[in-house]
Structure formats: structure tokens, C-alpha cells
Amino acid sequence: MHMTVRGIIFFAIYLFLVTLPLDVALIVNARTGTLANNIAAGAGFLGLTLMATEFLLISRIKAAAQPFGEDALQLFHNIMGVAALVFLLAHPIFMIVTGYPANCWLNPFAGCANQLTISAALALYGLILLIVSSIFRKQLRVRYEVWQIMHGLLAIFILLGAMPHIFTLGRFSNTPLMKAMWTVYAVIVVWVIFWYKIFRPILSWDKSWEVVENRVERGDANTLVLKPVGHEGFSFEPGQYAWIKQGKTPFGIGQHPISFSSDGDVAPGGTVSFTVKKLGDWSGKIVPAIESGEQMWVDGPFGALSADREQGMGYVLIAGGIGITPLYSICQTLAQRGDVRPVLLFYGGRDYESLTFREELDALQGQMNLQVVYVLSDPADDWQGERGFINSDVLKRYLPKQYRRFVYFICGPEPLMDAMEQALPELGIPREKVLSERFGMV
Amino acid sequence: MHHVIVKRFAMLLMVLYVISILIFAVLVTP
């Protein structure tokens, strides 16, 4: 099925799930209460279904994620999480405005509070904690693995806390049809959590990988070369990534999304490589210490940044820092395929010495129709090439005449992505010809 | 997919959700 059609179908299902409670509530139509009461009820329904569908957005169901790209779905998940909080905060505010006692509903320790108000209030406070800890994780210096556990447990706690509230209270929810509908939602959420945390790991139980090399690269990076153990492994579309995890079992936390840095056309039983820059606890301390022979788990491939999806008469690759990884994979794959189309790579970095895969890219320039333009922000005094950052002026100096018919891939830090997503349309490049991925998506 | 598009689309959805809530509230209020 065409990606666009599939995307429209999955979005329609998502929208249906989010808005269904409002439609069902209209059918059971209690026709009571004030306008503010009913705004509160509507906000509560929407906030809750937005929360429930958050699990779907990050469940790695490939068929649903492919049309959009996981990083776009992750961003959508982040925004909808905030939207859920806004609607679920509006719910008690509108109730209190119409005379409901604030103390009983918002203070779990108040004398008038009961089990239902306490669970609802705790769920609301849990949601506030979840959103704040997600937005400010790095500022709060919470380790990714710790946050991952906290995020999942809080999300389940919030939905469990809301359940008694919606099943027993309210003019709408306390009807058989609404109860049946909420039960279906609960089943969907439980199924998604089981799929994501139990079934997927079980399915990959006999598909472990072994580290055959941990190579130190330029620019504070390490390349892990993995070979499949007892299975044939897989090929991937150049530009994609996978979630990798170290350990004895595929269960539990500690998965990290890392781009492939090797040729995508892998022979059965062949190795795949991942390149990781030292940026945090896991990438800076754990990865450099991984030894040959250690067991790893690979969940993938994922990602819509793929040279196989959008064909052009040539490619322009724009990389910043370790964002070179998927683009290097694209170059290798095109070279191995003997692809003669022109490839122009803009590669931004601090200085010449810290450019990961510098030698490999220079070598590839002799093997394929590749031109690499290094753009250095802090080069040595004798540097003859481009200085500063990649911008539309730099692009204009190198882009060929027919550049509007090329396909563009961008991967790098947020400022580069923002600058390019603005600059490329200004150069007349159609948006559908630009594929991008933000590696800081989690 | 462009993140700018995702953000704009999400904002548009938020507005539609608010309108849906208001329509719902008006329809069920006696």
C-alpha cells in the first residue's frame, strides 16, 4: 500500500480513537449540567484518550510508523502529552468553577476526600510530574534509563488512577455504553504495553547479536560491529536506525536508538555496525567499555530517513557532527551498488581532526560520484575550506544547476536541522524532496 | 517528516480539539 494512503488510514484511526468518547457521550446524551460542567467533561474525555493513545504513538508498530518516521511520531507524542495535561487540568478547573469543592478534589489529605477523588488527584499530579520530568530531564540531570522506567510507570499509574474515576463517576461515564467503550480503551492500552514490553522481546529471544569489534573513531565516537548469533540478521534501508541494548536478555530497559553506520545491503549472516558518540552516561562510559564477545540485542530497522524511499537524479546529504552516521551508511551503500548518480555531502564539524569517518569519506570520493564539503566552525588557521556553519550561502556555492531535482537528507543537531528546514524551501526545493531525522529524539 | 510540519499540524489539532469540546458542551447542555 502506498505510504501516503497508509499514513492517512492510520491517522484516521488515531483521530477516531481520540474523539470517540465525545461522540459516544453525545449518543448517551445525559442533557444535564451547565455549559461549564460539560466543557469539563469534554476536556476530561479528550485528555484521557490523548493519554491512552500516547502508547500507540511510541509502540514501534512498523506499519503505522513507516509513513511518518519515528522521530516525527516521537515529537507528536511529546506535544500530545502536553495537550493531554492541558485538557486534564482544564477538567477540574471547570468543575471547580461551577461549584465543586476544590479542597475535596485536589487535596488527597482533605477530610472530605474519598478513594475516587484521591486516585483522580494523584493521577493528575502524576501527569504533571511525568510532563515536567520529560521536558526538563536533561536540566534535572535524570539519567535516561532512570527516566525511561519512571516515564513508563507514571503513565500506567496515571491511567490506573483515572480508571475508578471514569468508571464510577459522571453523568456520561456511568452508562453501559460508555463503560463498554472505556473497557475497549483499557484493552487496547494493555495490549500495546504487552506487545511493546513482553511480546516483542519474546519474539527476539532467539535473535541475539554478538559484538565482534568495538572500534574507536575520530570525534569521540565508537563503532560497534555486531554479528547475528543463530539467525541470519537483516538488511536495512541506508539511513535507518535500530534500538540496541546490551545484556543477557532482550527484556527491560536500556534500549538506545542508534543509526546504522554500515552498508545497508547485508548478506545473510553478515555484520551490521552502529556508531555512537560520547554524549552521556551510556554512550560515554558503557559503550567504550563494551568488549568483543558481549551479547547485544537489536530491535529494528526503523526510520523514514531512507535513500531507498525517495529517488532523485542525485542526492544532497547534510550532516552535523555524529549526524554523519546514517549519511555515511547511505554513501557506503550507494558505492557498493555502483550507483553513478552524483552525491554532494555537506559535513559540519568543529575541526578537521574531530570529523568522524573523515578518512573513509575521502576514500569513498574515489570510489563513487561523491563530493564532500567540510564546513568547520573552529578550524586550524591554515584551513583552506569552508568556515562557520552550513547555511544557504554555503549550499548555493556548491549545489549543481539541477539541484531542485535532487533528494536531500539532513541529520544533525537541532540548530542545523532548524536552519536547513528553513533554508531548503527558500532555495525552491520541494518539501517532499527533503528527508530529515533528529538524533536527539529521546 | 519536517518537524515544523508536525508542530503546526499538532497545533491545528489542538484547536480542533478545543472546538470539538465546545460543540460537545453546547449540544449536551439543556
Tab-separated table of C-alpha atoms in Angstrom:
chain	number	residue	atom	x	y	z
A	1	MET	CA	0.000	0.000	0.000
A	2	HIS	CA	1.275	3.473	-0.825
A	3	MET	CA	2.830	5.234	2.174
A	4	THR	CA	0.555	8.271	1.878
A	5	VAL	CA	-2.597	6.134	1.842
A	6	ARG	CA	-1.307	4.119	4.783
A	7	GLY	CA	-0.478	7.314	6.660
A	8	ILE	CA	-3.985	8.700	6.076
A	9	ILE	CA	-5.599	5.433	7.255
A	10	PHE	CA	-3.529	5.271	10.456
A	11	PHE	CA	-4.133	8.929	11.202
A	12	ALA	CA	-7.891	8.454	10.679
A	13	ILE	CA	-7.821	5.545	13.171
A	14	TYR	CA	-5.887	7.711	15.642
A	15	LEU	CA	-8.324	10.620	15.281
A	16	PHE	CA	-11.282	8.237	15.642
A	17	LEU	CA	-9.845	6.829	18.883
A	18	VAL	CA	-9.159	10.296	20.314
A	19	THR	CA	-12.606	11.721	19.582
A	20	LEU	CA	-14.787	8.611	20.033
A	21	PRO	CA	-15.714	9.347	23.699
A	22	LEU	CA	-17.185	12.713	22.687
A	23	ASP	CA	-19.330	11.001	20.037
A	24	VAL	CA	-20.458	8.219	22.377
A	25	ALA	CA	-21.223	10.773	25.097
A	26	LEU	CA	-23.408	12.591	22.589
A	27	ILE	CA	-25.301	9.341	21.925
A	28	VAL	CA	-25.888	8.615	25.626
A	29	ASN	CA	-26.629	12.335	25.977
A	30	ALA	CA	-27.456	12.961	29.606
A	31	ARG	CA	-28.540	16.544	28.770
A	32	THR	CA	-27.894	17.778	32.242
A	33	GLY	CA	-25.408	20.117	33.868
A	34	THR	CA	-24.219	23.564	32.999
A	35	LEU	CA	-22.118	24.546	29.991
A	36	ALA	CA	-19.004	24.736	32.192
A	37	ASN	CA	-19.752	21.255	33.600
A	38	ASN	CA	-19.968	19.821	30.138
A	39	ILE	CA	-16.830	21.606	28.930
A	40	ALA	CA	-15.108	19.982	31.909
A	41	ALA	CA	-16.467	16.559	30.903
A	42	GLY	CA	-15.401	17.014	27.262
A	43	ALA	CA	-11.907	18.155	28.277
A	44	GLY	CA	-11.620	15.139	30.583
A	45	PHE	CA	-12.624	12.711	27.810
A	46	LEU	CA	-10.209	14.187	25.283
A	47	GLY	CA	-7.355	14.437	27.793
A	48	LEU	CA	-7.802	10.819	28.761
A	49	THR	CA	-7.942	9.457	25.211
A	50	LEU	CA	-4.906	11.572	24.290
A	51	MET	CA	-3.087	9.916	27.212
A	52	ALA	CA	-4.239	6.429	26.184
A	53	THR	CA	-3.220	6.882	22.550
A	54	GLU	CA	0.236	8.118	23.604
A	55	PHE	CA	1.201	4.455	23.990
A	56	LEU	CA	0.233	3.757	20.369
A	57	LEU	CA	2.492	6.520	19.039
A	58	ILE	CA	5.669	5.018	20.511
A	59	SER	CA	4.778	1.331	20.295
A	60	ARG	CA	7.123	0.704	17.325
A	61	ILE	CA	4.327	-0.802	15.244
A	62	LYS	CA	6.251	-0.538	11.988
A	63	ALA	CA	3.266	-0.434	9.645
A	64	ALA	CA	1.921	2.608	11.498
A	65	ALA	CA	5.250	4.369	11.995
A	66	GLN	CA	6.712	3.998	8.494
A	67	PRO	CA	4.658	6.684	6.732
A	68	PHE	CA	5.612	9.353	9.277
A	69	GLY	CA	9.017	8.368	10.652
A	70	GLU	CA	9.573	7.525	14.308
A	71	ASP	CA	11.169	10.862	15.145
A	72	ALA	CA	8.078	12.707	13.855
A	73	LEU	CA	5.834	10.365	15.858
A	74	GLN	CA	8.030	10.908	18.920
A	75	LEU	CA	7.674	14.687	18.551
A	76	PHE	CA	3.917	14.295	18.064
A	77	HIS	CA	3.850	12.085	21.197
A	78	ASN	CA	5.664	14.832	23.147
A	79	ILE	CA	3.281	17.591	22.013
A	80	MET	CA	0.169	15.470	22.592
A	81	GLY	CA	1.422	14.657	26.103
A	82	VAL	CA	1.410	18.369	26.905
A	83	ALA	CA	-2.015	18.698	25.233
A	84	ALA	CA	-3.345	15.871	27.445
A	85	LEU	CA	-2.057	17.716	30.520
A	86	VAL	CA	-3.735	20.975	29.398
A	87	PHE	CA	-7.098	19.232	28.876
A	88	LEU	CA	-6.851	17.204	32.097
A	89	LEU	CA	-6.008	20.375	34.066
A	90	ALA	CA	-8.960	22.140	32.433
A	91	HIS	CA	-11.228	19.304	33.627
A	92	PRO	CA	-11.030	20.025	37.417
A	93	ILE	CA	-10.698	23.785	36.861
A	94	PHE	CA	-14.056	23.945	35.026
A	95	MET	CA	-15.641	21.643	37.626
A	96	ILE	CA	-14.402	23.821	40.471
A	97	VAL	CA	-15.615	26.973	38.699
A	98	THR	CA	-19.136	25.541	38.762
A	99	GLY	CA	-19.053	24.912	42.497
A	100	TYR	CA	-17.329	21.570	43.055
A	101	PRO	CA	-15.257	21.806	46.305
A	102	ALA	CA	-11.628	22.285	45.255
A	103	ASN	CA	-10.271	21.044	48.558
A	104	CYS	CA	-12.010	17.659	48.297
A	105	TRP	CA	-10.895	17.088	44.692
A	106	LEU	CA	-7.365	18.429	44.682
A	107	ASN	CA	-6.169	17.698	48.230
A	108	PRO	CA	-5.855	13.929	48.796
A	109	PHE	CA	-5.423	14.582	52.543
A	110	ALA	CA	-8.630	16.622	52.976
A	111	GLY	CA	-11.268	15.168	55.282
A	112	CYS	CA	-13.873	15.170	52.524
A	113	ALA	CA	-11.598	13.289	50.079
A	114	ASN	CA	-12.533	9.698	49.275
A	115	GLN	CA	-10.865	6.891	47.312
A	116	LEU	CA	-12.187	8.171	43.989
A	117	THR	CA	-11.078	11.781	44.479
A	118	ILE	CA	-7.722	10.682	45.869
A	119	SER	CA	-6.951	8.392	42.899
A	120	ALA	CA	-8.020	11.093	40.414
A	121	ALA	CA	-5.934	13.781	42.160
A	122	LEU	CA	-2.875	11.521	42.363
A	123	ALA	CA	-3.262	10.666	38.666
A	124	LEU	CA	-3.329	14.385	37.832
A	125	TYR	CA	-0.238	15.106	39.943
A	126	GLY	CA	1.433	12.065	38.378
A	127	LEU	CA	0.757	13.526	34.924
A	128	ILE	CA	2.259	16.881	35.925
A	129	LEU	CA	5.363	15.061	37.218
A	130	LEU	CA	5.557	12.995	34.025
A	131	ILE	CA	5.433	16.027	31.725
A	132	VAL	CA	7.832	18.143	33.815
A	133	SER	CA	10.350	15.285	34.123
A	134	SER	CA	10.180	14.706	30.359
A	135	ILE	CA	10.611	18.335	29.292
A	136	PHE	CA	13.356	19.083	31.821
A	137	ARG	CA	15.043	15.653	32.002
A	138	LYS	CA	18.455	16.959	30.969
A	139	GLN	CA	18.260	20.065	33.207
A	140	LEU	CA	17.193	17.878	36.143
A	141	ARG	CA	20.127	15.553	35.318
A	142	VAL	CA	17.959	12.466	35.406
A	143	ARG	CA	19.698	9.515	33.733
A	144	TYR	CA	17.932	8.329	30.568
A	145	GLU	CA	17.493	4.768	31.899
A	146	VAL	CA	16.026	6.029	35.205
A	147	TRP	CA	13.724	8.407	33.351
A	148	GLN	CA	12.645	5.587	30.997
A	149	ILE	CA	11.447	3.453	33.959
A	150	MET	CA	9.834	6.431	35.698
A	151	HIS	CA	8.080	7.549	32.492
A	152	GLY	CA	6.514	4.130	31.846
A	153	LEU	CA	5.473	3.526	35.449
A	154	LEU	CA	3.999	7.018	35.822
A	155	ALA	CA	1.989	6.632	32.601
A	156	ILE	CA	0.492	3.343	33.829
A	157	PHE	CA	-0.098	4.826	37.311
A	158	ILE	CA	-1.968	7.792	35.767
A	159	LEU	CA	-4.287	5.599	33.700
A	160	LEU	CA	-4.912	3.250	36.655
A	161	GLY	CA	-5.659	6.262	38.863
A	162	ALA	CA	-8.112	7.637	36.321
A	163	MET	CA	-9.955	4.315	35.847
A	164	PRO	CA	-12.035	4.285	39.085
A	165	HIS	CA	-12.898	7.925	38.421
A	166	ILE	CA	-14.248	7.376	34.906
A	167	PHE	CA	-15.953	4.059	35.623
A	168	THR	CA	-17.953	5.209	38.617
A	169	LEU	CA	-18.415	8.953	38.383
A	170	GLY	CA	-20.031	11.283	35.935
A	171	ARG	CA	-23.318	11.594	34.124
A	172	PHE	CA	-21.868	10.238	30.891
A	173	SER	CA	-19.359	7.655	32.024
A	174	ASN	CA	-21.747	5.936	34.367
A	175	THR	CA	-23.705	4.401	31.472
A	176	PRO	CA	-23.270	0.879	29.980
A	177	LEU	CA	-22.206	2.168	26.540
A	178	MET	CA	-19.522	4.468	27.942
A	179	LYS	CA	-18.305	1.764	30.316
A	180	ALA	CA	-18.019	-0.679	27.409
A	181	MET	CA	-16.078	1.907	25.404
A	182	TRP	CA	-13.628	2.638	28.235
A	183	THR	CA	-13.115	-1.107	28.641
A	184	VAL	CA	-12.101	-1.338	24.969
A	185	TYR	CA	-9.612	1.505	25.513
A	186	ALA	CA	-8.184	-0.275	28.550
A	187	VAL	CA	-7.784	-3.473	26.496
A	188	ILE	CA	-6.010	-1.543	23.692
A	189	VAL	CA	-3.591	0.085	26.162
A	190	VAL	CA	-2.831	-3.219	27.916
A	191	TRP	CA	-2.339	-4.932	24.546
A	192	VAL	CA	0.074	-2.214	23.353
A	193	ILE	CA	2.090	-2.378	26.593
A	194	PHE	CA	2.268	-6.191	26.368
A	195	TRP	CA	3.224	-6.013	22.691
A	196	TYR	CA	5.939	-3.464	23.349
A	197	LYS	CA	7.402	-4.806	26.578
A	198	ILE	CA	6.644	-8.546	26.520
A	199	PHE	CA	5.763	-9.942	23.083
A	200	ARG	CA	8.383	-8.104	21.032
A	201	PRO	CA	11.237	-9.165	23.378
A	202	ILE	CA	9.908	-12.762	23.383
A	203	LEU	CA	9.876	-12.779	19.571
A	204	SER	CA	13.509	-11.635	19.515
A	205	TRP	CA	14.625	-14.119	22.209
A	206	ASP	CA	16.460	-16.363	19.710
A	207	LYS	CA	17.831	-13.419	17.736
A	208	SER	CA	20.716	-12.119	19.794
A	209	TRP	CA	23.821	-10.437	18.405
A	210	GLU	CA	27.475	-10.616	19.382
A	211	VAL	CA	29.995	-7.798	19.408
A	212	VAL	CA	32.861	-8.676	17.067
A	213	GLU	CA	34.633	-5.325	17.265
A	214	ASN	CA	34.453	-2.084	19.237
A	215	ARG	CA	36.426	0.405	17.173
A	216	VAL	CA	37.448	3.866	18.357
A	217	GLU	CA	36.616	6.542	15.766
A	218	ARG	CA	37.582	10.163	15.314
A	219	GLY	CA	35.401	12.663	17.168
A	220	ASP	CA	34.943	10.780	20.469
A	221	ALA	CA	32.931	8.003	18.881
A	222	ASN	CA	32.916	4.212	18.954
A	223	THR	CA	31.740	1.832	16.250
A	224	LEU	CA	30.185	-1.414	17.460
A	225	VAL	CA	30.305	-4.171	14.835
A	226	LEU	CA	27.710	-6.862	15.573
A	227	LYS	CA	27.127	-10.262	14.031
A	228	PRO	CA	23.893	-12.269	14.301
A	229	VAL	CA	24.018	-15.369	16.507
A	230	GLY	CA	21.961	-18.348	15.320
A	231	HIS	CA	19.972	-16.325	12.791
A	232	GLU	CA	20.586	-14.541	9.507
A	233	GLY	CA	20.305	-10.960	10.737
A	234	PHE	CA	18.726	-8.487	8.352
A	235	SER	CA	19.265	-5.878	5.671
A	236	PHE	CA	18.139	-2.307	6.177
A	237	GLU	CA	17.458	0.749	4.102
A	238	PRO	CA	20.535	3.002	4.207
A	239	GLY	CA	19.828	5.852	6.629
A	240	GLN	CA	17.749	3.823	9.080
A	241	TYR	CA	18.433	3.087	12.751
A	242	ALA	CA	17.709	0.407	15.351
A	243	TRP	CA	17.254	0.237	19.108
A	244	ILE	CA	20.241	-1.529	20.604
A	245	LYS	CA	20.583	-2.996	24.075
A	246	GLN	CA	23.362	-4.697	25.928
A	247	GLY	CA	22.694	-7.599	28.304
A	248	LYS	CA	21.694	-11.220	28.748
A	249	THR	CA	18.005	-10.808	27.825
A	250	PRO	CA	16.020	-8.630	25.431
A	251	PHE	CA	13.721	-7.596	28.297
A	252	GLY	CA	13.903	-4.489	30.409
A	253	ILE	CA	15.191	-1.005	29.857
A	254	GLY	CA	18.410	0.302	28.372
A	255	GLN	CA	17.497	0.414	24.679
A	256	HIS	CA	19.053	3.253	22.700
A	257	PRO	CA	18.149	4.422	19.168
A	258	ILE	CA	21.363	4.349	17.110
A	259	SER	CA	21.846	4.808	13.361
A	260	PHE	CA	23.456	2.060	11.315
A	261	SER	CA	26.862	3.128	10.054
A	262	SER	CA	27.444	0.284	7.615
A	263	ASP	CA	26.319	-0.804	4.135
A	264	GLY	CA	22.560	-1.463	4.203
A	265	ASP	CA	22.663	-4.404	1.778
A	266	VAL	CA	23.731	-7.015	4.314
A	267	ALA	CA	24.340	-10.582	3.156
A	268	PRO	CA	22.584	-13.280	5.231
A	269	GLY	CA	24.567	-13.695	8.439
A	270	GLY	CA	26.532	-10.511	7.743
A	271	THR	CA	27.543	-7.905	10.299
A	272	VAL	CA	25.970	-4.500	10.953
A	273	SER	CA	27.665	-1.503	12.567
A	274	PHE	CA	26.462	1.246	14.868
A	275	THR	CA	28.480	4.347	15.650
A	276	VAL	CA	27.927	6.064	18.997
A	277	LYS	CA	29.329	9.439	20.046
A	278	LYS	CA	30.242	10.010	23.679
A	279	LEU	CA	27.428	12.304	24.792
A	280	GLY	CA	26.052	10.854	28.038
A	281	ASP	CA	26.483	8.155	30.690
A	282	TRP	CA	25.673	5.226	28.399
A	283	SER	CA	27.485	6.458	25.291
A	284	GLY	CA	30.411	7.920	27.242
A	285	LYS	CA	31.090	5.192	29.816
A	286	ILE	CA	29.282	1.956	28.929
A	287	VAL	CA	29.801	1.828	25.139
A	288	PRO	CA	33.597	2.402	25.149
A	289	ALA	CA	33.909	-0.443	27.667
A	290	ILE	CA	31.940	-2.997	25.606
A	291	GLU	CA	34.213	-5.892	24.673
A	292	SER	CA	34.220	-8.343	21.785
A	293	GLY	CA	32.064	-11.374	22.530
A	294	GLU	CA	29.472	-9.480	24.567
A	295	GLN	CA	25.812	-10.148	23.859
A	296	MET	CA	23.616	-7.415	22.359
A	297	TRP	CA	20.005	-7.111	21.191
A	298	VAL	CA	18.943	-5.200	18.095
A	299	ASP	CA	15.340	-4.119	17.523
A	300	GLY	CA	14.917	-2.708	14.049
A	301	PRO	CA	15.361	-1.468	11.443
A	302	PHE	CA	13.297	1.695	11.894
A	303	GLY	CA	13.192	5.172	10.408
A	304	ALA	CA	11.870	7.029	7.408
A	305	LEU	CA	15.265	8.585	6.593
A	306	SER	CA	15.986	6.187	3.773
A	307	ALA	CA	17.760	6.527	0.457
A	308	ASP	CA	15.574	3.740	-0.932
A	309	ARG	CA	12.290	5.577	-0.454
A	310	GLU	CA	12.768	8.777	-2.422
A	311	GLN	CA	14.522	8.518	-5.758
A	312	GLY	CA	16.141	11.556	-7.338
A	313	MET	CA	18.657	12.272	-10.066
A	314	GLY	CA	21.175	12.803	-7.261
A	315	TYR	CA	21.497	13.214	-3.532
A	316	VAL	CA	22.499	16.085	-1.265
A	317	LEU	CA	23.450	14.935	2.217
A	318	ILE	CA	23.731	17.484	5.039
A	319	ALA	CA	25.324	16.259	8.266
A	320	GLY	CA	26.263	17.912	11.529
A	321	GLY	CA	28.563	16.120	13.981
A	322	ILE	CA	27.607	12.495	14.613
A	323	GLY	CA	24.616	13.033	12.308
A	324	ILE	CA	27.081	11.840	9.656
A	325	THR	CA	26.393	8.231	10.724
A	326	PRO	CA	23.238	7.443	8.681
A	327	LEU	CA	24.535	9.548	5.775
A	328	TYR	CA	27.810	7.628	5.752
A	329	SER	CA	25.708	4.452	5.594
A	330	ILE	CA	23.928	5.895	2.529
A	331	CYS	CA	27.278	6.697	0.844
A	332	GLN	CA	28.639	3.201	1.517
A	333	THR	CA	25.500	1.526	0.178
A	334	LEU	CA	25.428	3.649	-2.990
A	335	ALA	CA	29.136	2.933	-3.549
A	336	GLN	CA	28.633	-0.821	-3.097
A	337	ARG	CA	25.714	-0.754	-5.531
A	338	GLY	CA	27.844	1.019	-8.112
A	339	ASP	CA	25.339	3.890	-8.174
A	340	VAL	CA	26.657	6.562	-10.559
A	341	ARG	CA	24.296	9.375	-9.514
A	342	PRO	CA	26.034	12.445	-8.030
A	343	VAL	CA	26.152	12.729	-4.243
A	344	LEU	CA	27.087	16.026	-2.582
A	345	LEU	CA	27.826	15.776	1.138
A	346	PHE	CA	27.997	18.856	3.370
A	347	TYR	CA	29.593	17.823	6.648
A	348	GLY	CA	29.700	20.310	9.525
A	349	GLY	CA	32.034	19.823	12.477
A	350	ARG	CA	34.236	21.664	14.935
A	351	ASP	CA	37.640	20.963	13.388
A	352	TYR	CA	39.232	18.685	10.804
A	353	GLU	CA	40.657	16.283	13.378
A	354	SER	CA	37.303	15.547	15.025
A	355	LEU	CA	35.376	14.595	11.856
A	356	THR	CA	34.129	11.033	12.315
A	357	PHE	CA	34.673	8.861	9.176
A	358	ARG	CA	36.855	11.556	7.576
A	359	GLU	CA	39.330	9.095	6.048
A	360	GLU	CA	36.558	6.729	4.972
A	361	LEU	CA	34.665	9.539	3.209
A	362	ASP	CA	37.819	10.739	1.485
A	363	ALA	CA	38.375	7.184	0.256
A	364	LEU	CA	34.762	6.921	-0.957
A	365	GLN	CA	35.241	10.041	-3.111
A	366	GLY	CA	37.487	7.900	-5.304
A	367	GLN	CA	35.008	5.028	-5.487
A	368	MET	CA	31.764	6.827	-6.342
A	369	ASN	CA	30.435	10.122	-7.688
A	370	LEU	CA	30.794	11.796	-4.271
A	371	GLN	CA	31.941	15.306	-3.365
A	372	VAL	CA	32.446	16.092	0.317
A	373	VAL	CA	32.332	19.707	1.550
A	374	TYR	CA	33.640	20.069	5.082
A	375	VAL	CA	32.343	23.119	6.960
A	376	LEU	CA	34.304	23.741	10.148
A	377	SER	CA	33.241	26.023	12.975
A	378	ASP	CA	36.632	26.117	14.707
A	379	PRO	CA	39.257	25.146	12.121
A	380	ALA	CA	43.029	25.483	12.275
A	381	ASP	CA	44.457	28.741	10.896
A	382	ASP	CA	45.713	27.044	7.723
A	383	TRP	CA	42.295	25.530	6.858
A	384	GLN	CA	41.510	26.276	3.199
A	385	GLY	CA	37.914	25.027	3.145
A	386	GLU	CA	34.568	26.381	4.321
A	387	ARG	CA	34.384	28.044	7.746
A	388	GLY	CA	31.440	28.627	10.069
A	389	PHE	CA	28.201	26.686	9.806
A	390	ILE	CA	26.270	25.117	6.948
A	391	ASN	CA	23.833	27.731	5.646
A	392	SER	CA	22.122	28.658	2.401
A	393	ASP	CA	25.176	30.648	1.223
A	394	VAL	CA	27.410	27.587	1.588
A	395	LEU	CA	24.807	25.406	-0.152
A	396	LYS	CA	24.486	27.841	-3.088
A	397	ARG	CA	28.257	27.759	-3.695
A	398	TYR	CA	28.253	24.001	-4.361
A	399	LEU	CA	24.774	22.941	-5.462
A	400	PRO	CA	24.650	21.903	-9.138
A	401	LYS	CA	22.277	23.616	-11.600
A	402	GLN	CA	19.674	20.846	-11.425
A	403	TYR	CA	19.665	20.814	-7.596
A	404	ARG	CA	15.873	21.070	-7.361
A	405	ARG	CA	15.599	17.536	-8.761
A	406	PHE	CA	17.934	16.078	-6.119
A	407	VAL	CA	16.786	14.390	-2.906
A	408	TYR	CA	18.003	15.950	0.363
A	409	PHE	CA	18.867	14.165	3.595
A	410	ILE	CA	19.571	16.105	6.783
A	411	CYS	CA	20.784	14.687	10.078
A	412	GLY	CA	22.413	16.629	12.876
A	413	PRO	CA	21.870	18.764	15.955
A	414	GLU	CA	18.730	20.871	16.390
A	415	PRO	CA	20.183	24.243	15.195
A	416	LEU	CA	21.373	22.688	11.911
A	417	MET	CA	18.042	20.906	11.389
A	418	ASP	CA	16.054	24.092	12.056
A	419	ALA	CA	18.310	26.145	9.766
A	420	MET	CA	18.103	23.629	6.909
A	421	GLU	CA	14.357	23.048	7.216
A	422	GLN	CA	14.018	26.788	6.657
A	423	ALA	CA	16.795	27.265	4.071
A	424	LEU	CA	15.944	24.429	1.659
A	425	PRO	CA	12.346	25.518	0.881
A	426	GLU	CA	13.707	29.053	0.356
A	427	LEU	CA	16.013	27.625	-2.329
A	428	GLY	CA	12.941	26.244	-4.084
A	429	ILE	CA	13.418	22.628	-3.027
A	430	PRO	CA	10.042	20.891	-2.597
A	431	ARG	CA	9.398	19.704	0.966
A	432	GLU	CA	8.724	16.150	-0.201
A	433	LYS	CA	12.284	16.018	-1.530
A	434	VAL	CA	13.722	16.695	1.937
A	435	LEU	CA	14.090	13.838	4.430
A	436	SER	CA	15.367	14.530	7.917
A	437	GLU	CA	15.871	12.878	11.250
A	438	ARG	CA	16.734	14.347	14.624
A	439	PHE	CA	19.017	12.055	16.530
A	440	GLY	CA	18.195	13.742	19.838
A	441	MET	CA	14.611	12.453	19.690
A	442	VAL	CA	14.687	10.815	23.123
B	1	MET	CA	8.999	14.395	8.070
B	2	HIS	CA	9.598	18.063	8.750
B	3	HIS	CA	9.326	18.899	12.416
B	4	VAL	CA	7.868	22.286	11.543
B	5	ILE	CA	5.013	20.494	9.784
B	6	VAL	CA	4.487	18.162	12.751
B	7	LYS	CA	4.371	21.111	15.162
B	8	ARG	CA	1.938	23.111	13.009
B	9	PHE	CA	-0.225	20.060	12.485
B	10	ALA	CA	-0.286	19.343	16.231
B	11	MET	CA	-1.280	22.949	16.950
B	12	LEU	CA	-4.075	22.727	14.366
B	13	LEU	CA	-5.302	19.521	16.017
B	14	MET	CA	-5.299	21.221	19.432
B	15	VAL	CA	-7.525	23.987	18.057
B	16	LEU	CA	-9.854	21.398	16.501
B	17	TYR	CA	-9.999	19.513	19.810
B	18	VAL	CA	-10.978	22.691	21.674
B	19	ILE	CA	-13.683	23.420	19.087
B	20	SER	CA	-14.931	19.800	19.414
B	21	ILE	CA	-15.180	20.149	23.192
B	22	LEU	CA	-17.125	23.405	22.883
B	23	ILE	CA	-19.530	21.926	20.300
B	24	PHE	CA	-19.974	18.851	22.516
B	25	ALA	CA	-20.678	21.016	25.584
B	26	VAL	CA	-23.210	23.165	23.727
B	27	LEU	CA	-25.020	20.103	22.328
B	28	VAL	CA	-25.375	18.290	25.657
B	29	THR	CA	-26.279	21.316	27.784
B	30	PRO	CA	-30.057	21.532	28.252
